[in-house]
Coordinates of C-alpha atoms and ligand atoms in Angstrom, one line a residue:
Chain A
M1 CA 0.0 0.0 0.0
S2 CA 1.3 3.4 -0.8
I3 CA 0.1 6.9 -0.2
L4 CA 0.7 10.2 -2.0
V5 CA 0.2 13.3 0.0
I6 CA -0.4 16.3 -2.1
A7 CA 1.4 19.3 -0.6
E8 CA 0.1 22.8 -0.2
H9 CA 2.9 25.3 -0.6
D10 CA 3.7 28.8 -1.6
G11 CA 6.6 27.8 -3.8
G12 CA 9.2 28.5 -1.1
A13 CA 7.7 26.7 1.9
L14 CA 5.0 24.1 2.7
K15 CA 1.7 25.4 4.1
P16 CA 1.3 24.2 7.7
A17 CA -1.7 22.0 6.8
T18 CA 0.5 19.8 4.7
L19 CA 2.2 18.6 7.9
N20 CA -1.2 17.7 9.4
A21 CA -2.1 15.8 6.2
V22 CA 1.2 13.8 6.6
T23 CA 0.0 12.7 10.1
A24 CA -3.3 11.6 8.7
A25 CA -1.5 9.6 6.0
K26 CA 0.8 8.0 8.6
E27 CA -2.4 6.9 10.5
I28 CA -3.7 5.4 7.3
A29 CA -0.4 3.8 6.7
G30 CA -0.4 2.5 10.1
H31 CA -3.5 0.5 9.2
S32 CA -2.0 -0.7 5.9
D33 CA 1.8 -0.4 6.0
G34 CA 3.4 1.4 3.1
E35 CA 5.3 4.0 1.4
L36 CA 4.5 7.7 1.9
H37 CA 5.4 10.1 -0.9
M38 CA 4.6 13.7 -1.3
L39 CA 3.8 15.6 -4.5
V40 CA 4.8 19.2 -4.9
A41 CA 3.3 20.8 -8.0
G42 CA 3.7 24.3 -9.2
E43 CA 6.2 26.5 -11.0
G44 CA 9.6 27.3 -9.3
V45 CA 9.0 24.9 -6.4
D46 CA 12.6 23.7 -5.7
A47 CA 12.5 25.2 -2.2
A48 CA 9.2 23.7 -1.4
A49 CA 10.2 20.3 -2.7
E50 CA 13.4 20.5 -0.5
A51 CA 11.1 21.3 2.5
A52 CA 9.0 18.3 1.6
A53 CA 11.9 16.1 1.5
K54 CA 12.8 16.9 5.1
V55 CA 9.3 16.1 6.6
E56 CA 9.6 13.2 8.9
G57 CA 8.1 10.0 7.3
V58 CA 8.1 11.1 3.7
T59 CA 10.2 8.6 1.7
K60 CA 10.1 10.3 -1.7
V61 CA 9.1 13.7 -3.1
L62 CA 7.6 14.0 -6.6
K63 CA 8.3 17.4 -8.0
A64 CA 6.1 18.6 -10.8
D65 CA 7.6 21.9 -11.8
D66 CA 6.1 23.5 -14.9
G67 CA 4.4 26.7 -16.2
A68 CA 1.1 24.7 -16.5
Y69 CA 1.0 24.3 -12.8
A70 CA 1.9 27.9 -11.9
H71 CA -1.5 28.7 -10.7
L72 CA -2.7 25.2 -9.9
L73 CA -5.6 25.4 -12.3
A74 CA -7.8 22.4 -11.8
E75 CA -8.0 21.4 -15.5
N76 CA -4.1 21.1 -15.6
V77 CA -3.4 19.7 -12.2
A78 CA -6.1 16.9 -12.4
P79 CA -4.5 15.1 -15.3
L80 CA -1.1 15.0 -13.3
L81 CA -2.9 13.5 -10.4
V82 CA -4.7 11.0 -12.6
K83 CA -1.4 9.8 -14.0
L84 CA 0.3 9.7 -10.6
A85 CA -2.6 7.9 -9.0
E86 CA -1.9 4.7 -10.9
S87 CA 1.1 3.9 -8.5
Y88 CA -0.9 4.8 -5.3
D89 CA -3.6 3.4 -3.1
Y90 CA -4.4 6.7 -1.5
L91 CA -4.2 10.4 -2.5
V92 CA -4.4 12.5 0.6
A93 CA -4.6 16.2 0.6
P94 CA -5.2 18.9 3.3
S95 CA -8.8 20.3 3.0
G96 CA -8.8 23.7 1.5
T97 CA -9.8 25.5 -1.7
F98 CA -6.9 23.9 -3.7
S99 CA -7.7 20.4 -2.9
K100 CA -11.5 21.0 -3.0
N101 CA -11.1 22.3 -6.5
V102 CA -8.9 19.5 -7.8
M103 CA -9.7 16.3 -5.9
P104 CA -13.2 15.8 -7.1
R105 CA -12.1 16.3 -10.6
V106 CA -9.5 13.6 -10.4
G107 CA -12.2 11.5 -8.7
A108 CA -14.5 11.8 -11.7
L109 CA -11.8 11.1 -14.2
L110 CA -10.9 7.9 -12.5
D111 CA -14.5 6.9 -11.6
L112 CA -13.8 7.2 -7.9
Q113 CA -15.9 8.8 -5.1
P114 CA -13.5 11.0 -3.0
L115 CA -14.2 11.8 0.6
T116 CA -13.9 15.5 1.8
D117 CA -12.9 16.7 5.3
V118 CA -11.8 13.6 7.0
V119 CA -11.4 14.2 10.8
A120 CA -10.6 10.7 12.0
V121 CA -9.0 7.5 10.5
E122 CA -10.9 4.4 11.8
S123 CA -9.3 1.7 9.6
A124 CA -7.7 1.4 6.1
D125 CA -11.1 2.1 4.4
S126 CA -13.2 3.8 7.2
F127 CA -13.1 7.4 8.0
V128 CA -15.0 9.9 10.1
R129 CA -16.2 13.3 8.7
P130 CA -18.6 16.0 9.8
I131 CA -21.9 16.5 8.1
Y132 CA -24.6 19.2 8.5
A133 CA -22.1 21.8 9.6
G134 CA -20.6 19.6 12.2
N135 CA -24.0 18.8 13.9
A136 CA -23.3 15.1 13.2
L137 CA -20.3 12.9 12.5
A138 CA -20.6 10.2 9.9
T139 CA -18.4 7.1 9.8
V140 CA -18.0 6.3 6.2
K141 CA -16.6 3.2 4.5
M142 CA -15.1 3.8 1.2
G143 CA -15.9 1.0 -1.4
D144 CA -13.5 2.1 -4.2
A145 CA -10.1 0.3 -4.4
R146 CA -8.3 3.6 -4.7
K147 CA -9.1 6.3 -2.1
L148 CA -9.0 10.0 -2.6
I149 CA -9.2 11.9 0.7
T150 CA -9.0 15.5 1.9
V151 CA -8.3 15.9 5.6
R152 CA -9.1 18.6 8.1
A153 CA -5.8 20.0 9.3
T154 CA -7.3 20.9 12.8
A155 CA -8.1 17.3 13.4
F156 CA -4.5 15.9 13.2
D157 CA -1.2 16.9 14.7
A158 CA 1.5 18.4 12.6
A159 CA 4.2 16.0 11.4
A160 CA 7.8 17.0 12.3
P161 CA 9.0 19.2 9.5
E162 CA 12.5 17.9 10.0
G163 CA 14.0 14.5 10.3
G164 CA 13.4 13.1 6.8
S165 CA 15.8 12.9 3.9
A166 CA 13.6 11.9 1.0
A167 CA 14.9 11.7 -2.6
I168 CA 13.3 14.3 -4.9
E169 CA 12.3 12.9 -8.3
A170 CA 11.1 15.2 -11.0
V171 CA 7.9 14.2 -12.8
E172 CA 7.0 15.2 -16.3
S173 CA 4.3 17.8 -17.0
T174 CA 1.0 16.7 -18.4
G175 CA 0.8 20.1 -20.2
D176 CA -1.8 22.9 -20.4
S177 CA -5.3 22.0 -21.1
G178 CA -6.1 25.4 -22.6
K179 CA -9.5 25.4 -20.8
S180 CA -8.8 28.2 -18.4
S181 CA -6.1 30.8 -17.6
Y182 CA -5.1 32.8 -14.6
V183 CA -5.8 36.5 -14.7
G184 CA -4.8 37.8 -11.3
S185 CA -5.4 37.6 -7.6
E186 CA -5.9 39.8 -4.6
L187 CA -4.3 38.0 -1.7
T188 CA -4.6 39.2 1.8
Q189 CA -1.1 40.3 3.0
S190 CA -0.5 39.9 6.6
E191 CA 2.4 39.6 9.1
R192 CA 0.1 37.7 11.4
P193 CA 0.0 33.9 11.6
E194 CA -2.3 32.0 9.2
L195 CA -5.8 31.7 10.4
T196 CA -5.9 27.9 10.3
S197 CA -2.7 27.3 12.1
A198 CA -2.6 30.1 14.6
R199 CA -2.4 29.3 18.3
V200 CA -4.8 32.2 19.0
V201 CA -7.6 33.5 16.8
I202 CA -9.7 36.6 17.5
S203 CA -12.7 37.1 15.4
G204 CA -15.2 39.8 14.9
G205 CA -18.8 39.8 13.8
R206 CA -21.6 42.1 12.7
G207 CA -21.2 43.7 16.2
M208 CA -18.0 45.3 15.0
Q209 CA -20.0 47.7 13.0
N210 CA -17.4 48.5 10.3
G211 CA -13.9 47.6 9.1
E212 CA -12.1 50.3 11.0
N213 CA -13.3 49.0 14.3
F214 CA -11.3 45.7 13.4
A215 CA -8.3 47.7 14.3
M216 CA -9.2 47.1 18.0
L217 CA -9.0 43.4 17.4
E218 CA -5.7 43.7 15.5
K219 CA -4.1 45.4 18.5
I220 CA -5.2 42.5 20.7
A221 CA -4.0 40.0 17.9
D222 CA -0.5 41.7 18.0
K223 CA -0.2 41.3 21.7
L224 CA -1.3 37.6 21.6
G225 CA 0.4 36.6 18.3
A226 CA -3.1 35.8 17.0
A227 CA -4.7 35.6 13.6
V228 CA -7.8 37.8 12.9
G229 CA -11.0 36.1 11.6
A230 CA -14.6 36.9 11.2
S231 CA -18.1 35.9 10.8
R232 CA -19.8 35.6 7.5
A233 CA -21.9 38.7 8.4
A234 CA -18.8 40.8 8.9
V235 CA -17.4 39.6 5.5
D236 CA -20.7 40.1 3.6
A237 CA -20.8 43.6 5.1
G238 CA -17.4 44.3 3.6
Y239 CA -15.6 44.9 7.0
V240 CA -12.8 42.4 6.1
P241 CA -11.9 40.2 3.2
N242 CA -13.5 36.9 2.3
D243 CA -10.5 34.8 3.5
Y244 CA -11.2 35.9 7.1
Q245 CA -14.4 33.9 7.3
V246 CA -14.6 31.1 9.9
G247 CA -17.4 28.6 9.6
Q248 CA -19.1 25.9 7.7
T249 CA -18.3 27.3 4.3
G250 CA -15.2 29.4 5.4
K251 CA -12.2 28.2 7.3
V252 CA -12.1 25.7 10.0
V253 CA -9.8 26.6 13.0
A254 CA -9.1 25.0 16.2
P255 CA -6.6 27.1 18.1
E256 CA -5.8 27.0 21.8
L257 CA -7.7 30.2 22.3
Y258 CA -10.6 31.5 20.2
I259 CA -12.1 34.9 21.0
A260 CA -15.4 35.8 19.4
V261 CA -16.3 39.4 19.5
G262 CA -19.7 40.6 18.6
I263 CA -20.6 37.2 17.1
S264 CA -23.9 35.6 17.8
G265 CA -22.9 32.0 17.2
A266 CA -24.9 30.7 14.4
I267 CA -24.4 26.9 13.8
Q268 CA -22.6 27.8 10.6
H269 CA -20.0 29.9 12.5
L270 CA -19.8 27.3 15.3
A271 CA -19.0 24.6 12.7
G272 CA -15.7 26.5 12.0
M273 CA -14.5 27.0 15.6
K274 CA -16.2 24.8 18.2
D275 CA -13.2 22.5 18.4
S276 CA -11.0 25.3 19.8
K277 CA -9.5 24.4 23.1
V278 CA -10.7 27.5 24.9
I279 CA -13.4 29.7 23.7
V280 CA -14.1 33.3 24.9
A281 CA -17.1 35.3 23.9
I282 CA -17.7 38.9 24.2
N283 CA -21.2 39.8 23.4
K284 CA -23.7 42.3 24.8
D285 CA -26.6 40.0 24.5
E286 CA -26.6 37.4 27.2
E287 CA -28.8 35.1 25.2
A288 CA -26.4 34.9 22.3
P289 CA -25.9 31.2 21.5
I290 CA -22.1 31.7 21.3
F291 CA -22.2 31.7 25.2
Q292 CA -23.4 28.1 25.1
V293 CA -20.1 26.9 23.7
A294 CA -17.8 29.6 25.5
D295 CA -15.7 28.6 28.4
Y296 CA -15.4 32.2 29.4
G297 CA -18.3 34.4 28.4
L298 CA -18.3 38.2 29.0
V299 CA -21.6 40.0 28.7
A300 CA -20.5 43.5 27.7
D301 CA -20.4 46.1 25.1
L302 CA -17.5 45.3 23.0
F303 CA -16.5 49.0 22.4
Q304 CA -15.8 49.1 26.2
A305 CA -14.6 45.5 26.7
V306 CA -12.0 45.3 23.9
P307 CA -10.0 48.4 24.8
E308 CA -10.2 47.3 28.4
L309 CA -8.9 43.8 27.3
E310 CA -6.0 45.6 25.6
Q311 CA -5.0 47.3 28.9
E312 CA -5.5 44.3 31.1
L313 CA -3.3 42.3 28.6
D314 CA -0.6 44.9 28.9
K315 CA -0.7 44.4 32.7
A316 CA -0.7 40.6 32.5
L317 CA 1.8 39.8 29.8
Chain B
M1 CA -26.5 31.2 -24.1
K2 CA -28.5 28.4 -22.5
V3 CA -27.9 27.9 -18.8
L4 CA -28.6 24.8 -16.7
V5 CA -28.7 25.1 -13.0
A6 CA -28.4 22.0 -10.7
I7 CA -30.3 22.3 -7.4
K8 CA -30.6 20.1 -4.4
R9 CA -33.4 19.8 -1.8
V10 CA -31.8 19.8 1.8
I11 CA -32.8 20.1 5.3
D12 CA -33.2 23.9 5.8
A13 CA -29.8 25.5 6.8
Y14 CA -31.4 27.0 9.9
V15 CA -32.8 23.8 11.3
K16 CA -31.0 22.3 14.4
V17 CA -30.3 18.9 12.9
R18 CA -30.7 15.9 15.3
V19 CA -29.0 12.6 15.0
K20 CA -31.2 9.6 15.2
S21 CA -30.9 7.5 18.4
D22 CA -30.1 4.3 16.3
G23 CA -27.2 6.1 14.6
S24 CA -28.6 5.5 11.1
G25 CA -28.7 9.1 10.1
V26 CA -30.3 12.4 11.0
E27 CA -34.0 13.1 11.8
T28 CA -35.7 14.0 8.6
Q29 CA -39.4 13.6 9.7
N30 CA -41.4 16.8 10.0
V31 CA -38.2 18.8 9.3
K32 CA -38.3 21.9 7.2
M33 CA -36.8 21.3 3.7
S34 CA -35.5 24.1 1.4
M35 CA -33.4 24.6 -1.6
N36 CA -29.7 24.4 -0.7
P37 CA -28.6 28.0 -0.1
F38 CA -25.7 27.8 -2.6
C39 CA -28.1 26.5 -5.3
E40 CA -30.4 29.4 -4.7
I41 CA -27.4 31.7 -5.3
A42 CA -26.8 29.8 -8.6
V43 CA -30.4 30.1 -9.7
E44 CA -30.4 33.8 -8.9
E45 CA -27.2 34.3 -11.1
A46 CA -28.9 32.5 -14.0
V47 CA -32.0 34.5 -13.7
R48 CA -30.0 37.7 -13.6
M49 CA -28.1 36.5 -16.7
K50 CA -31.5 36.1 -18.5
E51 CA -32.6 39.5 -17.3
A52 CA -29.5 41.0 -18.6
G53 CA -29.9 39.2 -22.0
I54 CA -26.8 37.1 -21.5
A55 CA -28.9 33.8 -21.0
S56 CA -31.5 32.7 -23.4
E57 CA -33.1 30.0 -21.4
V58 CA -32.7 28.9 -17.8
V59 CA -33.4 25.2 -17.1
V60 CA -33.2 23.9 -13.5
V61 CA -32.6 20.2 -12.7
S62 CA -32.7 18.3 -9.5
C63 CA -31.9 14.7 -8.8
G64 CA -33.8 13.0 -6.0
Q65 CA -37.2 11.9 -4.9
Q66 CA -40.4 13.1 -6.2
N67 CA -40.7 15.9 -3.6
S68 CA -37.6 17.5 -5.2
Q69 CA -40.4 19.0 -7.5
E70 CA -41.1 21.4 -4.8
T71 CA -37.6 22.7 -4.9
I72 CA -37.7 22.9 -8.7
R73 CA -41.0 25.0 -8.3
T74 CA -39.2 27.4 -6.1
A75 CA -36.6 27.9 -8.7
L76 CA -39.3 28.4 -11.4
A77 CA -40.9 31.0 -9.1
M78 CA -37.5 32.8 -8.9
G79 CA -37.6 33.1 -12.7
A80 CA -36.2 29.8 -14.2
D81 CA -38.0 28.8 -17.4
R82 CA -38.5 25.0 -16.9
G83 CA -37.4 22.2 -14.8
I84 CA -36.2 18.6 -15.0
L85 CA -36.5 16.0 -12.3
V86 CA -34.2 13.1 -12.4
Q87 CA -36.2 10.9 -10.1
S88 CA -34.4 8.4 -8.0
D89 CA -35.2 6.9 -4.6
A90 CA -31.6 5.7 -4.2
E91 CA -29.0 7.4 -2.0
L92 CA -27.2 9.7 -4.5
Q93 CA -23.6 10.6 -3.9
P94 CA -21.6 13.2 -5.9
L95 CA -20.1 11.0 -8.5
A96 CA -23.6 9.5 -9.3
I97 CA -25.2 13.0 -9.4
A98 CA -22.4 14.2 -11.7
K99 CA -23.1 11.2 -14.1
L100 CA -26.8 11.9 -14.0
L101 CA -26.3 15.6 -14.7
K102 CA -23.8 14.8 -17.6
G103 CA -26.7 12.8 -19.1
V104 CA -29.0 15.9 -18.8
V105 CA -26.3 18.1 -20.1
E106 CA -25.9 15.9 -23.2
K107 CA -29.7 16.2 -23.9
E108 CA -30.0 19.9 -23.2
Q109 CA -26.7 21.1 -24.6
P110 CA -26.3 24.2 -22.3
E111 CA -23.2 26.3 -22.7
L112 CA -23.0 27.0 -19.0
V113 CA -23.9 24.9 -15.9
L114 CA -24.3 26.8 -12.7
M115 CA -24.2 24.9 -9.4
G116 CA -23.7 25.5 -5.7
K117 CA -20.2 25.1 -4.3
Q118 CA -21.5 22.8 -1.5
A119 CA -24.7 21.1 -0.4
V120 CA -25.1 22.0 3.3
D121 CA -26.4 18.6 4.3
N122 CA -23.4 16.4 3.4
D123 CA -21.0 19.3 2.9
F124 CA -19.2 17.4 0.1
N125 CA -18.2 20.2 -2.2
Q126 CA -17.5 17.9 -5.1
T127 CA -20.4 17.6 -7.7
G128 CA -19.7 20.6 -9.8
Q129 CA -16.0 19.7 -10.3
M130 CA -17.0 16.1 -11.1
L131 CA -19.5 17.2 -13.6
S132 CA -16.9 19.4 -15.3
A133 CA -14.4 16.5 -15.4
L134 CA -16.9 14.1 -16.9
L135 CA -17.8 16.6 -19.6
D136 CA -14.2 17.6 -20.2
W137 CA -15.3 21.2 -19.7
S138 CA -13.7 24.2 -18.0
Q139 CA -14.4 24.7 -14.3
A140 CA -14.6 27.7 -12.0
T141 CA -15.4 26.9 -8.4
F142 CA -16.3 29.2 -5.5
A143 CA -17.4 32.1 -7.8
S144 CA -18.1 35.5 -6.2
K145 CA -18.3 37.3 -9.6
I146 CA -18.9 36.1 -13.1
E147 CA -18.7 38.2 -16.3
K148 CA -19.3 37.0 -19.8
S149 CA -17.4 38.0 -22.9
D150 CA -16.9 36.4 -26.3
G151 CA -16.8 32.6 -25.8
K152 CA -15.5 32.9 -22.3
L153 CA -16.2 33.9 -18.7
T154 CA -14.1 35.9 -16.3
V155 CA -14.7 34.5 -12.9
T156 CA -13.5 35.8 -9.6
R157 CA -13.1 32.9 -7.0
E158 CA -13.0 33.0 -3.3
I159 CA -9.8 31.0 -2.3
D160 CA -8.0 30.5 1.0
G161 CA -5.6 33.4 0.6
G162 CA -8.1 35.9 -0.8
L163 CA -9.5 36.3 -4.3
E164 CA -8.4 34.9 -7.7
T165 CA -9.6 35.8 -11.1
I166 CA -9.5 33.2 -13.9
E167 CA -10.7 33.1 -17.4
V168 CA -12.5 30.0 -18.5
A169 CA -13.5 29.0 -22.0
L170 CA -17.2 28.0 -22.5
P171 CA -18.6 25.6 -22.2
A172 CA -18.0 25.6 -18.4
V173 CA -19.2 24.6 -15.0
V174 CA -19.3 27.3 -12.4
T175 CA -20.0 26.8 -8.7
A176 CA -21.4 29.6 -6.7
D177 CA -20.0 31.0 -3.4
L178 CA -22.0 32.9 -0.8
R179 CA -21.1 36.4 -2.0
L180 CA -22.0 35.9 -5.7
N181 CA -25.4 37.6 -5.2
E182 CA -28.3 37.8 -2.8
P183 CA -31.1 35.6 -3.9
R184 CA -34.5 37.2 -4.4
Y185 CA -37.7 36.1 -2.7
A186 CA -40.2 34.9 -5.3
S187 CA -43.2 37.2 -5.5
L188 CA -46.7 35.8 -5.2
P189 CA -47.6 36.4 -8.9
N190 CA -44.4 34.6 -9.9
I191 CA -45.2 31.7 -7.6
M192 CA -48.5 31.5 -9.4
K193 CA -46.8 31.7 -12.8
A194 CA -44.4 28.9 -11.8
K195 CA -47.2 26.5 -11.3
K196 CA -47.7 26.5 -15.1
K197 CA -44.1 26.1 -16.0
P198 CA -43.2 22.6 -17.3
I199 CA -41.3 20.0 -15.3
D200 CA -40.0 17.0 -17.2
T201 CA -39.3 13.8 -15.2
M202 CA -36.8 11.2 -16.2
S203 CA -34.9 8.4 -14.4
A204 CA -31.4 7.1 -13.9
E205 CA -32.2 4.3 -16.3
D206 CA -33.4 6.8 -19.0
L207 CA -29.9 8.4 -18.7
G208 CA -28.1 5.0 -18.7
V209 CA -26.4 5.7 -15.3
D210 CA -25.9 3.3 -12.5
P211 CA -26.2 5.6 -9.4
S212 CA -25.0 3.0 -6.8
P213 CA -23.3 4.5 -3.9
R214 CA -19.6 4.0 -3.4
L215 CA -19.5 5.2 0.1
S216 CA -21.5 3.5 2.8
V217 CA -22.3 5.2 6.0
V218 CA -21.6 2.9 8.9
K219 CA -23.0 5.1 11.5
V220 CA -23.9 8.7 12.3
S221 CA -23.2 10.0 15.7
E222 CA -23.6 13.2 17.8
P223 CA -20.4 15.2 18.1
P224 CA -18.9 15.5 21.6
A225 CA -20.7 18.2 23.4
R226 CA -18.9 21.2 24.8
Q227 CA -19.1 22.2 28.3
G228 CA -19.6 25.9 27.8
G229 CA -21.8 28.4 29.4
A230 CA -19.5 29.7 32.1
K231 CA -19.4 33.5 32.5
V232 CA -16.9 36.0 33.9
G233 CA -17.9 39.3 35.5
S234 CA -15.2 41.6 34.2
V235 CA -12.4 41.9 31.7
A236 CA -9.8 41.7 34.6
E237 CA -11.3 38.4 35.6
L238 CA -11.3 37.1 32.1
V239 CA -7.6 37.9 31.7
E240 CA -6.8 36.4 35.1
K241 CA -8.5 33.2 34.3
L242 CA -7.0 32.9 30.8
K243 CA -3.7 33.3 32.4
N244 CA -3.9 31.2 35.5
E245 CA -6.7 28.8 34.9
A246 CA -6.8 27.9 31.2
K247 CA -3.1 29.0 30.9
V248 CA -3.6 30.0 27.2
I249 CA -2.0 33.4 27.4
Ligands
FAD401 C1 -25.3 28.3 3.6 C2 -24.8 29.2 4.8 C3 -23.5 29.2 5.1 C4 -22.9 30.0 6.0 N1 -21.7 29.9 6.4 C5 -21.2 30.7 7.3 C6 -19.8 30.6 7.7 O1 -18.9 29.9 7.2 N2 -19.4 31.4 8.7 C7 -20.2 32.2 9.5 O2 -19.8 32.9 10.4 N3 -21.5 32.3 9.2 C8 -22.0 31.6 8.1 N4 -23.3 31.7 7.7 C9 -24.2 32.8 8.4 C10 -24.7 32.5 9.8 O3 -25.9 31.8 9.6 C11 -24.9 33.8 10.5 O4 -25.8 34.6 9.7 C12 -23.6 34.6 10.8 O5 -22.6 33.8 11.4 C13 -23.9 35.8 11.7 O6 -22.8 36.6 11.9 P1 -22.6 37.4 13.2 O7 -22.7 36.6 14.4 O8 -21.5 38.2 13.1 O9 -23.9 38.4 13.1 P2 -25.3 38.4 14.0 O10 -25.9 37.2 14.1 O11 -26.0 39.7 13.5 O12 -24.7 38.8 15.5 C14 -24.1 40.0 15.9 C15 -23.9 39.8 17.4 O13 -23.1 40.9 17.8 C16 -23.6 41.3 19.1 N5 -23.3 42.7 19.2 C17 -23.8 43.7 18.5 N6 -23.3 44.9 18.9 C18 -22.5 44.6 20.0 C19 -21.8 45.4 20.9 N7 -21.7 46.7 20.7 N8 -21.0 44.7 21.9 C20 -21.1 43.3 21.9 N9 -21.8 42.6 21.1 C21 -22.6 43.2 20.2 C22 -25.1 41.0 19.0 O14 -25.6 40.8 20.3 C23 -25.1 39.8 18.2 O15 -25.1 38.6 19.0 C24 -23.9 30.9 6.8 C25 -25.2 30.9 6.5 C26 -25.6 30.1 5.5 C27 -27.2 30.0 5.1
AMP402 N1 -29.3 15.8 -5.9 C1 -28.8 16.8 -6.6 N2 -29.6 17.3 -7.7 C2 -29.1 18.3 -8.4 N3 -28.0 18.9 -8.1 C3 -27.2 18.5 -7.0 C4 -27.7 17.4 -6.2 N4 -26.7 17.3 -5.3 C5 -25.8 18.2 -5.4 N5 -26.0 19.0 -6.5 C6 -25.3 20.2 -7.0 O1 -24.0 20.1 -6.6 C7 -23.7 21.2 -5.7 C8 -22.6 20.7 -4.7 O2 -23.1 19.6 -4.0 P1 -22.1 18.7 -3.2 O3 -21.0 18.3 -4.0 O4 -23.0 17.6 -2.7 O5 -21.6 19.5 -1.9 C9 -25.0 21.6 -5.2 O6 -25.0 22.9 -4.7 C10 -25.9 21.4 -6.4 O7 -25.7 22.5 -7.3

């Protein structure tokens, strides 16, 4: 049995979620005993491939370096995965917009039914995944011989980024499909940690009233080394960019500390953060559902409480 | 341009879903059903394309039990022209649905298929990508903006790092994200009009598709409950507890 982990990277470094996917792959391998390889696809990915080769447990790195993969367009990446899949029993990728875009396409081309958002490995063919915004957990047995899986980074520990010394093997490009092309992107630039791997996350909701007020949360974030997130309502209202959204249809986070400010706690939001270790809620409505999942609820006007929090942190840290 | 929109009937997104005590699934008896929110956004987009003269006809298709007709009627009341029900009592998984939809696409020959990015019951987020692959068409997922020009679409996509814009050649499958538009409510006159719009019915056999599931659900369970609900009286107490009790700062 052999497993190919599909790396997420930015060319130079692996995205943290890749290391969590490696752990999930090792758990699968534990049930089936086999080789663990990693694919790094993109353009100019030498550094990322070298980082992949050092990950503990990875025995070979496949490097697909070509202009056709520069922007990871699904129509170009899927044929590569289809070709490589021949040699593997499992393709495992961290859940995210990249794998969600590509993996089902690979599945359809191979007549396989992939599984999205796995949170636990039960056996070589049975996996647990949340359904209904995390209101239920389904244990699912995959009937297909070859298994395509995306895994929730928050549900698995990160593998050690050092300790491995895998060989790097270049793989041939499958070329450009000509079906789509990249025009441009507006990526959020931030010095703060990535939302999905931050140790602390502070999120704002509709209660923040506007985008400028998020500066209050940023100040707290800077003190705690936190990432800043948001509810859908805050994103829809244009306070912050789309990639801040935490929830069923946004990002799933499980930091050690999650601070929800002016967020009511709709199930779709809870779906993205209720596995956080400690949850703090600041809301002026004591009936807000967020308090039901909060370890420390503070019923207060956020415009008073947040500046006060900043001062108290200064004293305490 | 003819536009096909694939829609799914699901438990309403605001219903508090309950797991059945025997672990066989979730409670569906006497539960409010609605069109999947992302499918509503896809229908709205198609109807707007028609209003803007970009789409010539909007056909909606749903695969599932007879009662999916109600969901199709909702889409017709929003402004779609006609509906197709691919009737099946089997449990349909994304690969099977994609195969059924491919059959419908081959009959209907649309230039664009609009879908939701994800069905909020199973949260798979697969079917659009799979259909695009089976058709060997272009794909643009998680769309928050769609513009048409000669033979192609310019689509802005919501991705993990922010926004990305791509150009896709037609024909294409595009899946809708939350911020593509805000779906309208159907007006009463339009609901009345929708009753007269045609809905064709066909079966998986008619389309030559074997919809057998590849995944089997062994059990469905309740997620571990959180012990929340504790309150603090002041910001100072909060910080003290985070530091000394929870030890997270
Ligand atoms: C298909 C679908 C998918 C969705 N996906 C997501 C998702 O991924 N993520 C997500 O977050 N939502 C999602 N939603 C939306 C979700 O249902 C809620 O509408 C949303 O989470 C509400 O955001 P909110 O809590 O910021 O706003 P509201 O519900 O309006 O809550 C605002 C809160 O702020 C409090 N407040 C106001 N002023 C103050 C103040 N001065 N001080 C203190 N508190 C104050 C209020 O008491 C209130 O509790 C989805 C919905 C659907 C249908
Ligand atoms: N039974 C169905 N009938 C028609 N379209 C569907 C069906 N199931 C899913 N879809 C479409 O596929 C999208 C994504 O669903 P999923 O891959 O299940 O998350 C939905 O938003 C619909 O557009």
